[in-house]
CSV table of C-alpha atoms in Angstrom, one decimal:
chain,number,residue,atom,x,y,z
A,85,MET,CA,40.7,4.7,44.8
A,86,ALA,CA,41.2,5.6,41.2
A,87,ASP,CA,40.7,2.0,40.2
A,88,VAL,CA,37.4,1.8,42.1
A,89,SER,CA,36.0,4.9,40.5
A,90,ASN,CA,37.2,3.8,37.0
A,91,GLU,CA,35.5,0.4,37.6
A,92,VAL,CA,32.3,2.1,38.7
A,93,LEU,CA,32.4,4.5,35.7
A,94,LEU,CA,33.0,1.6,33.3
A,95,THR,CA,30.1,-0.4,34.8
A,96,LYS,CA,27.9,2.6,34.4
A,97,MET,CA,29.0,3.1,30.8
A,98,ARG,CA,28.2,-0.6,30.0
A,99,GLU,CA,24.8,-0.3,31.6
A,100,ASN,CA,24.1,2.9,29.6
A,101,PHE,CA,25.3,1.1,26.5
A,102,LYS,CA,23.0,-1.8,27.0
A,103,THR,CA,20.1,0.6,27.7
A,104,LEU,CA,20.9,2.6,24.6
A,105,PHE,CA,21.4,-0.4,22.4
A,106,GLY,CA,18.2,-2.0,23.7
A,107,ASP,CA,16.2,1.1,23.0
A,108,VAL,CA,17.6,1.3,19.5
A,109,TYR,CA,16.9,-2.3,18.8
A,110,GLU,CA,13.3,-1.9,20.1
A,111,LYS,CA,12.8,1.1,17.9
A,112,TYR,CA,14.3,-0.6,14.9
A,113,SER,CA,12.1,-3.6,15.5
A,114,SER,CA,9.0,-1.5,15.9
A,115,LEU,CA,9.8,0.4,12.7
A,116,TYR,CA,10.4,-2.9,10.8
A,117,ASP,CA,7.1,-4.2,12.0
A,118,LYS,CA,5.3,-1.0,10.9
A,119,GLN,CA,7.1,-1.2,7.5
A,120,ASP,CA,6.0,-4.8,7.1
A,121,GLU,CA,2.4,-3.8,8.0
A,122,LEU,CA,2.4,-0.8,5.6
A,123,SER,CA,3.9,-3.1,2.9
A,124,LYS,CA,1.0,-5.5,3.2
A,125,LYS,CA,-1.5,-2.7,3.1
A,126,LEU,CA,0.1,-1.3,0.0
A,127,ASP,CA,0.0,-4.8,-1.7
A,128,THR,CA,-3.7,-4.9,-0.8
A,129,LEU,CA,-4.3,-1.4,-2.2
A,130,GLN,CA,-2.5,-2.2,-5.4
A,131,ASP,CA,-4.6,-5.4,-5.9
A,132,SER,CA,-7.7,-3.4,-5.2
A,133,ILE,CA,-6.6,-0.8,-7.7
A,134,ALA,CA,-5.9,-3.5,-10.3
A,135,ASP,CA,-9.3,-5.0,-9.7
A,136,LEU,CA,-11.0,-1.6,-10.1
A,137,TYR,CA,-9.2,-1.0,-13.4
A,138,GLU,CA,-10.2,-4.4,-14.6
A,139,PHE,CA,-13.9,-3.7,-13.6
A,140,LEU,CA,-13.8,-0.3,-15.3
A,141,ASP,CA,-12.2,-1.7,-18.5
A,142,LYS,CA,-15.0,-4.3,-18.8
A,143,ARG,CA,-17.7,-1.8,-17.9
A,144,THR,CA,-16.3,0.6,-20.5
A,145,LYS,CA,-16.4,-2.1,-23.1
A,146,LEU,CA,-20.0,-3.0,-22.2
A,147,ILE,CA,-21.0,0.7,-22.4
A,148,GLY,CA,-19.2,1.0,-25.8
A,149,THR,CA,-21.1,-2.1,-27.0
A,150,ASP,CA,-24.4,-0.6,-25.7
A,151,VAL,CA,-23.7,2.7,-27.5
A,152,GLU,CA,-22.8,0.9,-30.8
A,153,GLN,CA,-26.1,-1.2,-30.5
A,154,ILE,CA,-28.1,2.0,-29.9
A,155,LYS,CA,-26.6,3.7,-32.9
A,156,ARG,CA,-27.4,0.7,-35.1
A,157,GLN,CA,-31.0,0.7,-33.8
A,158,LEU,CA,-31.3,4.5,-34.5
A,159,LYS,CA,-30.0,4.0,-38.0
A,160,GLU,CA,-32.6,1.2,-38.5
A,161,ILE,CA,-35.3,3.4,-37.2
A,162,GLU,CA,-34.3,6.2,-39.5
A,163,ARG,CA,-34.4,3.9,-42.5
A,164,LYS,CA,-37.9,2.7,-41.5
A,165,VAL,CA,-39.1,6.3,-41.0
A,166,SER,CA,-37.6,7.5,-44.3
A,167,LYS,CA,-39.4,4.8,-46.3
C-alpha cells in the first residue's frame, strides 16, 4: 500500500514539475521575445535620434551661414549709407 501511494505521489510530483518547468520556459521565452522586440525598437529610436542630430547640425550650420551673410549685407548697407 505504501509503495502505491509513493508511486502516485512521485507521478504527481513529476507532472507538477513538468507543468512548472513548462510555465517557466514559456514565460522566459515570452520575456526573451519582448526583450528582442524592445531591443529592435531601441535601435530604431537611436538611429532616428542620430538622424535628428545630423539634421539639426546641418540646419544650424545653414542658419549660421545665413546670419553671417545678413551681417555682411548690413555692414555693406551701412557703408553705402554713410557715404
